[in-house]
Amino acid sequence: MTRTDRQRWLLPSHLVEPGGTGAPRPRRTARDWVVDTTLFLLAAFVGLLVADTTAQYTSEAVTLADQLAGAAACCALWARRRWPVGLAVVLSLVNVVAPVAAGALLASLFSVAVRRPFREVAWIGAFAVATSAVQVVVRPDPTTNAWLSVAIGSILVLLVTAWGMLVRSRRQLVEALRERARRAEAEAELRAAQAQRLAREAIAREMHDVLAHRLTLLSVHAGALEFRPDAPPEQVARAAGVIRDSAHEALQDLREIIGVLRTPGEGGEGDRPQPTLVTLDALVAESREAGADVVLDTTVDDPAAVPAATGRTVYRIAQEGLTNARKHAPGTVVTVTVRGRPGDGLTVDVHNPAPAGPVPHVPGSGQGLIGLTERATLAGGRMEHGPAPDGGFALHAWLPWPP
């Protein structure tokens, strides 16, 4: 049982079981029963005091009628939560001929001020003041000045109404805070869900960028062994070596990506460094060893000076370009061009001409270029890709390089 459940009896019924249009009326809580009983006893106490006073200058029949009317008015207070306005109007009229209903009238006015908007409270309060003035004429008290009686009745009505409006404003504040807390919890859940979704997308993008290159090498060389079973032993051994190395590198990259899901401190000291522009030469050399014809043209004299995030994005763009060229245009010359300097930004172009003949189908999702475009945009740059004028395919990206 939570702390809120244990304290339900301390809250009004409309806070424990909030109801809307068409919803059943909330049941009284223990607090509501205590409040209703207290108001009933107070109204009865005030009625007894008034009855004792009026009995001194009225007949026994009138006193008995007043006592019966006062008792009925006090009992009617148990319906004040369901019909606050109607009860206040009826008791205002009863108070004109039966002063002993004054306590019940004040309790009903308090209920109206707590539950109804200001416009209704204002006209009902004015009506109660008017009936109190009429009551001084209909049932005058010979022991009290008439104007003093009107003033006392008006002041009591105003005080009870103001007290009820204060309670209403406090309840509205509590409800506003509760609604704000619910919204804050909902927004926190949405932010957590969005953060989880973004983390999953980042992991998926990283897995595609890292593993697609390795798995494409496996697919291409395995396909070559399948379609050329009569290849010379040297080519078979070379293809098998590439498959073995690519599988080993893919496993290493997969371990690195899974390390992202670990909690801090579990990664160990043997984690592989993230690729940057410095490792672009190694990527090109690896592609050449796999049989691709790659030309690297760069004017960046000091690749280590390029920011790590920018260099990593350039590496991924070049890796995706080489992977796509190997899948869709095998045997062509792929040109990777890197230009830039601090302050002007960094550009990378990957171009391959159209293949000379038919190309075996290699499955692909087409999400790599979309992910790279998003990566470049998040880095503050841009990337374009599409068919080249010579019938091939070209990637062009610009990334910021602060001075």
mmCIF file of C-alpha atoms in Angstrom:
data_model
loop_
_atom_site.group_PDB
_atom_site.id
_atom_site.type_symbol
_atom_site.label_atom_id
_atom_site.label_comp_id
_atom_site.label_asym_id
_atom_site.label_seq_id
_atom_site.Cartn_x
_atom_site.Cartn_y
_atom_site.Cartn_z
ATOM 1 C CA MET A 1 0.000 0.000 0.000
ATOM 2 C CA THR A 2 1.443 3.354 -1.043
ATOM 3 C CA ARG A 3 1.514 6.493 1.045
ATOM 4 C CA THR A 4 -1.192 8.035 -1.160
ATOM 5 C CA ASP A 5 -3.483 5.054 -0.567
ATOM 6 C CA ARG A 6 -2.968 5.302 3.174
ATOM 7 C CA GLN A 7 -3.911 8.999 3.109
ATOM 8 C CA ARG A 8 -6.981 8.707 0.900
ATOM 9 C CA TRP A 9 -9.211 9.322 3.905
ATOM 10 C CA LEU A 10 -7.552 12.732 4.361
ATOM 11 C CA LEU A 11 -8.555 13.919 0.849
ATOM 12 C CA PRO A 12 -11.904 15.204 -0.418
ATOM 13 C CA SER A 13 -13.842 12.812 -2.617
ATOM 14 C CA HIS A 14 -13.383 14.943 -5.759
ATOM 15 C CA LEU A 15 -9.588 14.602 -5.428
ATOM 16 C CA VAL A 16 -9.622 10.880 -4.696
ATOM 17 C CA GLU A 17 -12.119 10.004 -7.444
ATOM 18 C CA PRO A 18 -12.186 12.865 -9.948
ATOM 19 C CA GLY A 19 -15.304 12.649 -12.104
ATOM 20 C CA GLY A 20 -16.182 14.286 -15.383
ATOM 21 C CA THR A 21 -19.346 14.749 -17.354
ATOM 22 C CA GLY A 22 -21.498 11.650 -17.105
ATOM 23 C CA ALA A 23 -19.281 10.095 -14.428
ATOM 24 C CA PRO A 24 -20.944 8.773 -11.260
ATOM 25 C CA ARG A 25 -20.884 11.026 -8.226
ATOM 26 C CA PRO A 26 -17.799 10.233 -6.120
ATOM 27 C CA ARG A 27 -18.451 8.546 -2.794
ATOM 28 C CA ARG A 28 -17.737 10.355 0.450
ATOM 29 C CA THR A 29 -14.367 9.713 2.008
ATOM 30 C CA ALA A 30 -13.767 9.547 5.747
ATOM 31 C CA ARG A 31 -12.768 13.205 5.650
ATOM 32 C CA ASP A 32 -16.065 14.111 3.942
ATOM 33 C CA TRP A 33 -18.050 12.294 6.623
ATOM 34 C CA VAL A 34 -16.161 14.146 9.355
ATOM 35 C CA VAL A 35 -16.732 17.519 7.662
ATOM 36 C CA ASP A 36 -20.424 16.861 6.976
ATOM 37 C CA THR A 37 -21.025 15.680 10.540
ATOM 38 C CA THR A 38 -19.217 18.710 11.943
ATOM 39 C CA LEU A 39 -21.258 21.131 9.834
ATOM 40 C CA PHE A 40 -24.459 19.358 10.839
ATOM 41 C CA LEU A 41 -23.610 19.658 14.530
ATOM 42 C CA LEU A 42 -22.575 23.310 14.197
ATOM 43 C CA ALA A 43 -25.780 24.148 12.322
ATOM 44 C CA ALA A 44 -27.811 22.344 14.990
ATOM 45 C CA PHE A 45 -25.932 24.181 17.751
ATOM 46 C CA VAL A 46 -26.581 27.570 16.138
ATOM 47 C CA GLY A 47 -30.227 26.593 15.597
ATOM 48 C CA LEU A 48 -30.611 25.681 19.280
ATOM 49 C CA LEU A 49 -29.150 29.010 20.362
ATOM 50 C CA VAL A 50 -31.522 30.911 18.071
ATOM 51 C CA ALA A 51 -34.474 28.758 19.187
ATOM 52 C CA ASP A 52 -33.686 29.458 22.825
ATOM 53 C CA THR A 53 -33.617 33.195 22.102
ATOM 54 C CA THR A 54 -36.810 33.314 20.039
ATOM 55 C CA ALA A 55 -38.681 31.182 22.568
ATOM 56 C CA GLN A 56 -38.562 34.103 24.984
ATOM 57 C CA TYR A 57 -40.884 36.277 22.890
ATOM 58 C CA THR A 58 -42.937 33.766 20.829
ATOM 59 C CA SER A 59 -45.706 31.345 21.599
ATOM 60 C CA GLU A 60 -45.175 27.658 22.184
ATOM 61 C CA ALA A 61 -46.774 26.743 18.828
ATOM 62 C CA VAL A 62 -44.434 29.067 16.912
ATOM 63 C CA THR A 63 -41.472 27.794 18.895
ATOM 64 C CA LEU A 64 -42.395 24.191 18.050
ATOM 65 C CA ALA A 65 -42.792 25.072 14.368
ATOM 66 C CA ASP A 66 -39.404 26.831 14.424
ATOM 67 C CA GLN A 67 -37.755 23.790 16.003
ATOM 68 C CA LEU A 68 -39.262 21.434 13.426
ATOM 69 C CA ALA A 69 -38.180 23.713 10.574
ATOM 70 C CA GLY A 70 -34.677 24.015 12.045
ATOM 71 C CA ALA A 71 -34.364 20.227 12.392
ATOM 72 C CA ALA A 72 -35.480 19.721 8.783
ATOM 73 C CA ALA A 73 -33.007 22.373 7.602
ATOM 74 C CA CYS A 74 -30.137 20.693 9.449
ATOM 75 C CA CYS A 75 -31.052 17.286 8.032
ATOM 76 C CA ALA A 76 -31.219 18.790 4.548
ATOM 77 C CA LEU A 77 -27.517 19.650 4.863
ATOM 78 C CA TRP A 78 -26.651 16.031 4.005
ATOM 79 C CA ALA A 79 -27.775 16.830 0.453
ATOM 80 C CA ARG A 80 -25.573 19.924 0.159
ATOM 81 C CA ARG A 81 -22.939 18.128 -1.952
ATOM 82 C CA ARG A 82 -25.479 17.051 -4.565
ATOM 83 C CA TRP A 83 -27.702 20.161 -4.744
ATOM 84 C CA PRO A 84 -25.759 23.064 -3.211
ATOM 85 C CA VAL A 85 -27.501 25.872 -5.125
ATOM 86 C CA GLY A 86 -31.058 24.604 -4.720
ATOM 87 C CA LEU A 87 -30.523 23.911 -1.023
ATOM 88 C CA ALA A 88 -29.123 27.414 -0.423
ATOM 89 C CA VAL A 89 -32.109 29.039 -2.157
ATOM 90 C CA VAL A 90 -34.641 26.949 -0.208
ATOM 91 C CA LEU A 91 -32.942 27.573 3.143
ATOM 92 C CA SER A 92 -32.764 31.306 2.392
ATOM 93 C CA LEU A 93 -36.535 31.299 2.005
ATOM 94 C CA VAL A 94 -37.046 29.132 5.088
ATOM 95 C CA ASN A 95 -34.852 31.480 7.099
ATOM 96 C CA VAL A 96 -37.322 34.311 6.446
ATOM 97 C CA VAL A 97 -40.009 32.664 8.597
ATOM 98 C CA ALA A 98 -37.839 30.372 10.753
ATOM 99 C CA PRO A 99 -34.690 32.059 12.178
ATOM 100 C CA VAL A 100 -33.534 28.723 13.635
ATOM 101 C CA ALA A 101 -32.496 27.717 10.073
ATOM 102 C CA ALA A 102 -29.743 30.356 10.114
ATOM 103 C CA GLY A 103 -26.992 27.853 10.933
ATOM 104 C CA ALA A 104 -28.051 25.496 8.147
ATOM 105 C CA LEU A 105 -28.260 28.481 5.746
ATOM 106 C CA LEU A 106 -24.673 29.511 6.531
ATOM 107 C CA ALA A 107 -23.461 25.927 5.992
ATOM 108 C CA SER A 108 -25.242 25.734 2.628
ATOM 109 C CA LEU A 109 -23.767 29.082 1.552
ATOM 110 C CA PHE A 110 -20.321 27.728 2.423
ATOM 111 C CA SER A 111 -20.957 24.708 0.178
ATOM 112 C CA VAL A 112 -22.069 26.949 -2.692
ATOM 113 C CA ALA A 113 -18.933 29.108 -2.374
ATOM 114 C CA VAL A 114 -16.736 25.990 -2.389
ATOM 115 C CA ARG A 115 -18.372 24.256 -5.358
ATOM 116 C CA ARG A 116 -19.850 26.868 -7.675
ATOM 117 C CA PRO A 117 -18.299 29.673 -9.802
ATOM 118 C CA PHE A 118 -18.171 33.240 -8.573
ATOM 119 C CA ARG A 119 -21.196 34.450 -10.560
ATOM 120 C CA GLU A 120 -23.530 31.954 -8.886
ATOM 121 C CA VAL A 121 -21.952 32.575 -5.497
ATOM 122 C CA ALA A 122 -22.493 36.337 -5.903
ATOM 123 C CA TRP A 123 -26.191 36.227 -6.714
ATOM 124 C CA ILE A 124 -26.969 33.529 -4.124
ATOM 125 C CA GLY A 125 -25.073 35.522 -1.483
ATOM 126 C CA ALA A 126 -27.001 38.663 -2.434
ATOM 127 C CA PHE A 127 -30.250 36.690 -2.245
ATOM 128 C CA ALA A 128 -29.321 35.408 1.225
ATOM 129 C CA VAL A 129 -28.546 38.955 2.412
ATOM 130 C CA ALA A 130 -31.895 40.155 1.058
ATOM 131 C CA THR A 131 -33.834 37.363 2.745
ATOM 132 C CA SER A 132 -32.000 38.053 6.008
ATOM 133 C CA ALA A 133 -33.174 41.665 5.807
ATOM 134 C CA VAL A 134 -36.733 40.514 5.097
ATOM 135 C CA GLN A 135 -36.542 38.133 8.047
ATOM 136 C CA VAL A 136 -35.894 41.091 10.377
ATOM 137 C CA VAL A 137 -39.229 42.545 9.226
ATOM 138 C CA VAL A 138 -41.207 39.267 9.276
ATOM 139 C CA ARG A 139 -39.746 37.926 12.544
ATOM 140 C CA PRO A 140 -38.403 40.975 14.405
ATOM 141 C CA ASP A 141 -36.344 40.516 17.562
ATOM 142 C CA PRO A 142 -37.571 43.005 20.150
ATOM 143 C CA THR A 143 -34.311 42.726 22.106
ATOM 144 C CA THR A 144 -32.054 43.768 19.163
ATOM 145 C CA ASN A 145 -32.027 46.834 16.936
ATOM 146 C CA ALA A 146 -33.332 46.033 13.441
ATOM 147 C CA TRP A 147 -30.421 47.675 11.616
ATOM 148 C CA LEU A 148 -27.953 45.836 13.845
ATOM 149 C CA SER A 149 -29.676 42.534 13.025
ATOM 150 C CA VAL A 150 -29.443 43.271 9.281
ATOM 151 C CA ALA A 151 -25.760 44.183 9.614
ATOM 152 C CA ILE A 152 -24.929 41.060 11.614
ATOM 153 C CA GLY A 153 -26.752 38.826 9.128
ATOM 154 C CA SER A 154 -25.016 40.462 6.152
ATOM 155 C CA ILE A 155 -21.588 40.198 7.777
ATOM 156 C CA LEU A 156 -22.088 36.521 8.596
ATOM 157 C CA VAL A 157 -23.153 35.769 5.003
ATOM 158 C CA LEU A 158 -20.130 37.628 3.612
ATOM 159 C CA LEU A 159 -17.693 35.941 6.007
ATOM 160 C CA VAL A 160 -18.956 32.432 5.269
ATOM 161 C CA THR A 161 -18.959 33.110 1.521
ATOM 162 C CA ALA A 162 -15.418 34.492 1.615
ATOM 163 C CA TRP A 163 -14.251 31.492 3.628
ATOM 164 C CA GLY A 164 -15.793 29.104 1.075
ATOM 165 C CA MET A 165 -14.217 30.976 -1.835
ATOM 166 C CA LEU A 166 -10.837 30.734 -0.099
ATOM 167 C CA VAL A 167 -11.270 26.973 0.269
ATOM 168 C CA ARG A 168 -12.310 26.752 -3.399
ATOM 169 C CA SER A 169 -9.213 28.646 -4.557
ATOM 170 C CA ARG A 170 -6.999 26.382 -2.474
ATOM 171 C CA ARG A 171 -8.627 23.293 -3.980
ATOM 172 C CA GLN A 172 -8.152 24.699 -7.478
ATOM 173 C CA LEU A 173 -4.478 25.270 -6.691
ATOM 174 C CA VAL A 174 -4.112 21.675 -5.484
ATOM 175 C CA GLU A 175 -5.850 20.361 -8.607
ATOM 176 C CA ALA A 176 -3.615 22.515 -10.816
ATOM 177 C CA LEU A 177 -0.519 21.166 -9.080
ATOM 178 C CA ARG A 178 -1.784 17.594 -9.441
ATOM 179 C CA GLU A 179 -2.446 18.150 -13.143
ATOM 180 C CA ARG A 180 0.987 19.705 -13.565
ATOM 181 C CA ALA A 181 2.558 16.710 -11.837
ATOM 182 C CA ARG A 182 0.651 14.312 -14.120
ATOM 183 C CA ARG A 183 1.789 16.252 -17.178
ATOM 184 C CA ALA A 184 5.366 16.291 -15.927
ATOM 185 C CA GLU A 185 5.272 12.517 -15.437
ATOM 186 C CA ALA A 186 3.784 12.027 -18.906
ATOM 187 C CA GLU A 187 6.398 14.311 -20.466
ATOM 188 C CA ALA A 188 9.155 12.473 -18.604
ATOM 189 C CA GLU A 189 7.873 9.164 -19.949
ATOM 190 C CA LEU A 190 7.758 10.608 -23.472
ATOM 191 C CA ARG A 191 11.282 11.970 -23.147
ATOM 192 C CA ALA A 192 12.510 8.609 -21.879
ATOM 193 C CA ALA A 193 10.789 6.809 -24.757
ATOM 194 C CA GLN A 194 12.212 9.279 -27.258
ATOM 195 C CA ALA A 195 15.705 8.943 -25.796
ATOM 196 C CA GLN A 196 15.394 5.167 -25.997
ATOM 197 C CA ARG A 197 14.235 5.379 -29.606
ATOM 198 C CA LEU A 198 17.083 7.726 -30.542
ATOM 199 C CA ALA A 199 19.581 5.424 -28.829
ATOM 200 C CA ARG A 200 18.244 2.446 -30.758
ATOM 201 C CA GLU A 201 18.417 4.379 -34.022
ATOM 202 C CA ALA A 202 21.986 5.440 -33.265
ATOM 203 C CA ILE A 203 22.990 1.853 -32.519
ATOM 204 C CA ALA A 204 21.255 0.591 -35.663
ATOM 205 C CA ARG A 205 22.951 3.279 -37.762
ATOM 206 C CA GLU A 206 26.328 2.468 -36.270
ATOM 207 C CA MET A 207 25.828 -1.249 -36.883
ATOM 208 C CA HIS A 208 24.948 -0.572 -40.507
ATOM 209 C CA ASP A 209 27.894 1.740 -41.041
ATOM 210 C CA VAL A 210 30.372 -0.616 -39.424
ATOM 211 C CA LEU A 211 29.147 -4.062 -40.445
ATOM 212 C CA ALA A 212 27.896 -3.359 -43.971
ATOM 213 C CA HIS A 213 31.442 -2.855 -45.217
ATOM 214 C CA ARG A 214 32.673 -6.119 -43.721
ATOM 215 C CA LEU A 215 29.689 -8.193 -44.716
ATOM 216 C CA THR A 216 29.804 -6.887 -48.276
ATOM 217 C CA LEU A 217 33.356 -8.160 -48.562
ATOM 218 C CA LEU A 218 32.158 -11.533 -47.320
ATOM 219 C CA SER A 219 29.267 -11.569 -49.797
ATOM 220 C CA VAL A 220 31.329 -10.522 -52.808
ATOM 221 C CA HIS A 221 34.160 -12.973 -52.250
ATOM 222 C CA ALA A 222 31.881 -15.825 -51.270
ATOM 223 C CA GLY A 223 29.922 -15.147 -54.458
ATOM 224 C CA ALA A 224 33.132 -15.199 -56.466
ATOM 225 C CA LEU A 225 34.052 -18.590 -55.015
ATOM 226 C CA GLU A 226 30.560 -19.862 -55.822
ATOM 227 C CA PHE A 227 30.563 -18.714 -59.440
ATOM 228 C CA ARG A 228 34.239 -19.546 -60.101
ATOM 229 C CA PRO A 229 34.857 -22.967 -58.589
ATOM 230 C CA ASP A 230 37.579 -23.518 -61.192
ATOM 231 C CA ALA A 231 39.575 -20.418 -60.152
ATOM 232 C CA PRO A 232 43.326 -20.854 -59.614
ATOM 233 C CA PRO A 233 44.307 -21.972 -56.116
ATOM 234 C CA GLU A 234 46.050 -18.633 -55.516
ATOM 235 C CA GLN A 235 42.802 -16.675 -56.099
ATOM 236 C CA VAL A 236 40.825 -19.127 -53.986
ATOM 237 C CA ALA A 237 43.307 -18.790 -51.131
ATOM 238 C CA ARG A 238 43.278 -15.020 -51.478
ATOM 239 C CA ALA A 239 39.460 -14.896 -51.397
ATOM 240 C CA ALA A 240 39.363 -17.235 -48.427
ATOM 241 C CA GLY A 241 41.862 -15.025 -46.603
ATOM 242 C CA VAL A 242 39.740 -11.935 -47.269
ATOM 243 C CA ILE A 243 36.647 -13.772 -46.006
ATOM 244 C CA ARG A 244 38.463 -14.864 -42.870
ATOM 245 C CA ASP A 245 39.855 -11.372 -42.160
ATOM 246 C CA SER A 246 36.528 -9.691 -42.883
ATOM 247 C CA ALA A 247 34.688 -12.095 -40.586
ATOM 248 C CA HIS A 248 37.250 -11.439 -37.849
ATOM 249 C CA GLU A 249 36.942 -7.665 -38.274
ATOM 250 C CA ALA A 250 33.134 -7.915 -38.326
ATOM 251 C CA LEU A 251 33.175 -9.775 -35.023
ATOM 252 C CA GLN A 252 35.495 -7.173 -33.533
ATOM 253 C CA ASP A 253 33.249 -4.346 -34.737
ATOM 254 C CA LEU A 254 30.186 -6.131 -33.374
ATOM 255 C CA ARG A 255 31.828 -6.444 -29.959
ATOM 256 C CA GLU A 256 32.603 -2.731 -30.090
ATOM 257 C CA ILE A 257 28.984 -1.832 -30.868
ATOM 258 C CA ILE A 258 27.628 -4.124 -28.162
ATOM 259 C CA GLY A 259 29.958 -2.299 -25.766
ATOM 260 C CA VAL A 260 27.766 0.769 -26.262
ATOM 261 C CA LEU A 261 24.950 -1.082 -24.496
ATOM 262 C CA ARG A 262 27.057 -1.827 -21.450
ATOM 263 C CA THR A 263 26.938 0.228 -18.314
ATOM 264 C CA PRO A 264 29.886 2.573 -17.656
ATOM 265 C CA GLY A 265 32.922 0.726 -16.422
ATOM 266 C CA GLU A 266 32.204 -2.588 -18.142
ATOM 267 C CA GLY A 267 33.941 -1.780 -21.372
ATOM 268 C CA GLY A 268 37.459 -2.678 -20.299
ATOM 269 C CA GLU A 269 40.703 -1.154 -21.493
ATOM 270 C CA GLY A 270 40.947 -3.130 -24.727
ATOM 271 C CA ASP A 271 38.223 -1.234 -26.620
ATOM 272 C CA ARG A 272 39.173 -0.421 -30.188
ATOM 273 C CA PRO A 273 39.536 3.286 -31.037
ATOM 274 C CA GLN A 274 36.887 4.939 -33.175
ATOM 275 C CA PRO A 275 37.858 5.541 -36.816
ATOM 276 C CA THR A 276 38.849 9.066 -37.863
ATOM 277 C CA LEU A 277 40.316 10.693 -40.939
ATOM 278 C CA VAL A 278 43.711 9.286 -39.953
ATOM 279 C CA THR A 279 42.417 5.747 -40.520
ATOM 280 C CA LEU A 280 41.036 6.540 -43.986
ATOM 281 C CA ASP A 281 44.268 5.254 -45.571
ATOM 282 C CA ALA A 282 43.804 1.929 -43.794
ATOM 283 C CA LEU A 283 40.232 1.685 -45.140
ATOM 284 C CA VAL A 284 41.432 2.294 -48.688
ATOM 285 C CA ALA A 285 44.264 -0.212 -48.269
ATOM 286 C CA GLU A 286 41.829 -2.802 -46.977
ATOM 287 C CA SER A 287 39.587 -2.291 -49.992
ATOM 288 C CA ARG A 288 42.537 -2.619 -52.335
ATOM 289 C CA GLU A 289 43.601 -5.862 -50.674
ATOM 290 C CA ALA A 290 40.074 -7.129 -51.262
ATOM 291 C CA GLY A 291 40.509 -6.535 -54.989
ATOM 292 C CA ALA A 292 38.931 -3.105 -55.404
ATOM 293 C CA ASP A 293 40.576 -0.404 -57.500
ATOM 294 C CA VAL A 294 40.494 2.677 -55.245
ATOM 295 C CA VAL A 295 42.156 6.041 -55.825
ATOM 296 C CA LEU A 296 42.540 8.281 -52.778
ATOM 297 C CA ASP A 297 43.088 11.985 -53.492
ATOM 298 C CA THR A 298 43.431 14.173 -50.416
ATOM 299 C CA THR A 299 44.873 17.613 -49.775
ATOM 300 C CA VAL A 300 44.596 17.428 -45.999
ATOM 301 C CA ASP A 301 48.217 17.512 -44.829
ATOM 302 C CA ASP A 302 47.491 16.730 -41.185
ATOM 303 C CA PRO A 303 44.479 14.421 -40.824
ATOM 304 C CA ALA A 304 44.970 14.339 -37.058
ATOM 305 C CA ALA A 305 44.107 18.055 -36.909
ATOM 306 C CA VAL A 306 40.587 17.374 -38.161
ATOM 307 C CA PRO A 307 38.046 17.169 -35.290
ATOM 308 C CA ALA A 308 37.385 13.576 -34.321
ATOM 309 C CA ALA A 309 33.633 13.766 -34.967
ATOM 310 C CA THR A 310 34.139 15.294 -38.418
ATOM 311 C CA GLY A 311 36.843 12.798 -39.334
ATOM 312 C CA ARG A 312 34.643 9.928 -38.190
ATOM 313 C CA THR A 313 31.801 11.166 -40.398
ATOM 314 C CA VAL A 314 34.172 11.432 -43.398
ATOM 315 C CA TYR A 315 35.365 7.901 -42.720
ATOM 316 C CA ARG A 316 31.804 6.558 -42.619
ATOM 317 C CA ILE A 317 30.877 8.361 -45.839
ATOM 318 C CA ALA A 318 33.911 6.952 -47.647
ATOM 319 C CA GLN A 319 33.217 3.506 -46.190
ATOM 320 C CA GLU A 320 29.591 3.583 -47.385
ATOM 321 C CA GLY A 321 30.683 4.793 -50.831
ATOM 322 C CA LEU A 322 33.219 1.981 -51.188
ATOM 323 C CA THR A 323 30.671 -0.566 -49.939
ATOM 324 C CA ASN A 324 28.038 0.572 -52.448
ATOM 325 C CA ALA A 325 30.577 0.625 -55.297
ATOM 326 C CA ARG A 326 31.677 -2.896 -54.434
ATOM 327 C CA LYS A 327 28.064 -4.109 -54.411
ATOM 328 C CA HIS A 328 26.656 -2.259 -57.410
ATOM 329 C CA ALA A 329 29.681 -1.498 -59.590
ATOM 330 C CA PRO A 330 32.355 -4.168 -59.019
ATOM 331 C CA GLY A 331 35.497 -3.878 -61.094
ATOM 332 C CA THR A 332 35.252 -0.090 -61.541
ATOM 333 C CA VAL A 333 37.728 2.514 -60.351
ATOM 334 C CA VAL A 334 36.438 4.255 -57.236
ATOM 335 C CA THR A 335 37.791 7.727 -56.531
ATOM 336 C CA VAL A 336 37.745 9.152 -53.018
ATOM 337 C CA THR A 337 38.534 12.871 -52.886
ATOM 338 C CA VAL A 338 38.995 14.801 -49.666
ATOM 339 C CA ARG A 339 39.519 18.574 -49.683
ATOM 340 C CA GLY A 340 39.414 21.246 -47.031
ATOM 341 C CA ARG A 341 41.130 23.384 -44.473
ATOM 342 C CA PRO A 342 40.243 24.971 -41.136
ATOM 343 C CA GLY A 343 37.615 27.643 -41.536
ATOM 344 C CA ASP A 344 36.465 26.518 -44.990
ATOM 345 C CA GLY A 345 35.106 23.124 -44.044
ATOM 346 C CA LEU A 346 35.859 19.650 -45.291
ATOM 347 C CA THR A 347 34.473 18.086 -48.470
ATOM 348 C CA VAL A 348 34.504 14.418 -49.395
ATOM 349 C CA ASP A 349 33.532 12.986 -52.780
ATOM 350 C CA VAL A 350 33.177 9.317 -53.663
ATOM 351 C CA HIS A 351 32.632 8.526 -57.351
ATOM 352 C CA ASN A 352 32.458 5.349 -59.340
ATOM 353 C CA PRO A 353 31.598 4.948 -63.050
ATOM 354 C CA ALA A 354 28.907 2.646 -64.348
ATOM 355 C CA PRO A 355 29.801 -1.060 -64.382
ATOM 356 C CA ALA A 356 30.856 -2.538 -67.710
ATOM 357 C CA GLY A 357 28.496 -5.531 -67.586
ATOM 358 C CA PRO A 358 25.715 -7.120 -65.587
ATOM 359 C CA VAL A 359 26.158 -7.062 -61.825
ATOM 360 C CA PRO A 360 25.090 -9.927 -59.560
ATOM 361 C CA HIS A 361 22.351 -8.900 -57.183
ATOM 362 C CA VAL A 362 23.545 -8.148 -53.684
ATOM 363 C CA PRO A 363 20.806 -7.572 -51.085
ATOM 364 C CA GLY A 364 20.700 -4.174 -49.456
ATOM 365 C CA SER A 365 18.191 -2.037 -47.543
ATOM 366 C CA GLY A 366 19.131 1.371 -48.947
ATOM 367 C CA GLN A 367 19.160 2.841 -45.439
ATOM 368 C CA GLY A 368 22.886 3.548 -45.362
ATOM 369 C CA LEU A 369 22.738 6.709 -47.466
ATOM 370 C CA ILE A 370 19.738 7.944 -45.498
ATOM 371 C CA GLY A 371 21.589 7.414 -42.238
ATOM 372 C CA LEU A 372 24.706 9.152 -43.572
ATOM 373 C CA THR A 373 22.654 12.136 -44.717
ATOM 374 C CA GLU A 374 21.195 12.428 -41.234
ATOM 375 C CA ARG A 375 24.630 12.022 -39.676
ATOM 376 C CA ALA A 376 26.035 14.822 -41.836
ATOM 377 C CA THR A 377 23.094 17.079 -40.988
ATOM 378 C CA LEU A 378 23.522 16.475 -37.269
ATOM 379 C CA ALA A 379 27.201 17.353 -37.651
ATOM 380 C CA GLY A 380 26.217 20.720 -39.137
ATOM 381 C CA GLY A 381 26.948 19.797 -42.738
ATOM 382 C CA ARG A 382 25.132 18.357 -45.710
ATOM 383 C CA MET A 383 25.375 15.399 -48.055
ATOM 384 C CA GLU A 384 24.089 14.777 -51.569
ATOM 385 C CA HIS A 385 24.071 11.561 -53.549
ATOM 386 C CA GLY A 386 22.740 10.349 -56.826
ATOM 387 C CA PRO A 387 23.604 9.311 -60.392
ATOM 388 C CA ALA A 388 26.667 10.962 -61.922
ATOM 389 C CA PRO A 389 26.706 12.474 -65.453
ATOM 390 C CA ASP A 390 28.818 9.555 -66.753
ATOM 391 C CA GLY A 391 26.197 7.033 -65.629
ATOM 392 C CA GLY A 392 27.945 6.136 -62.414
ATOM 393 C CA PHE A 393 27.176 7.170 -58.877
ATOM 394 C CA ALA A 394 28.543 9.998 -56.752
ATOM 395 C CA LEU A 395 28.505 11.037 -53.109
ATOM 396 C CA HIS A 396 29.285 14.619 -52.118
ATOM 397 C CA ALA A 397 29.380 15.880 -48.548
ATOM 398 C CA TRP A 398 30.469 19.071 -46.831
ATOM 399 C CA LEU A 399 31.255 19.180 -43.130
ATOM 400 C CA PRO A 400 32.272 22.131 -40.951
ATOM 401 C CA TRP A 401 35.887 22.454 -39.861
ATOM 402 C CA PRO A 402 36.250 25.288 -37.356
ATOM 403 C CA PRO A 403 39.296 27.531 -37.737
#
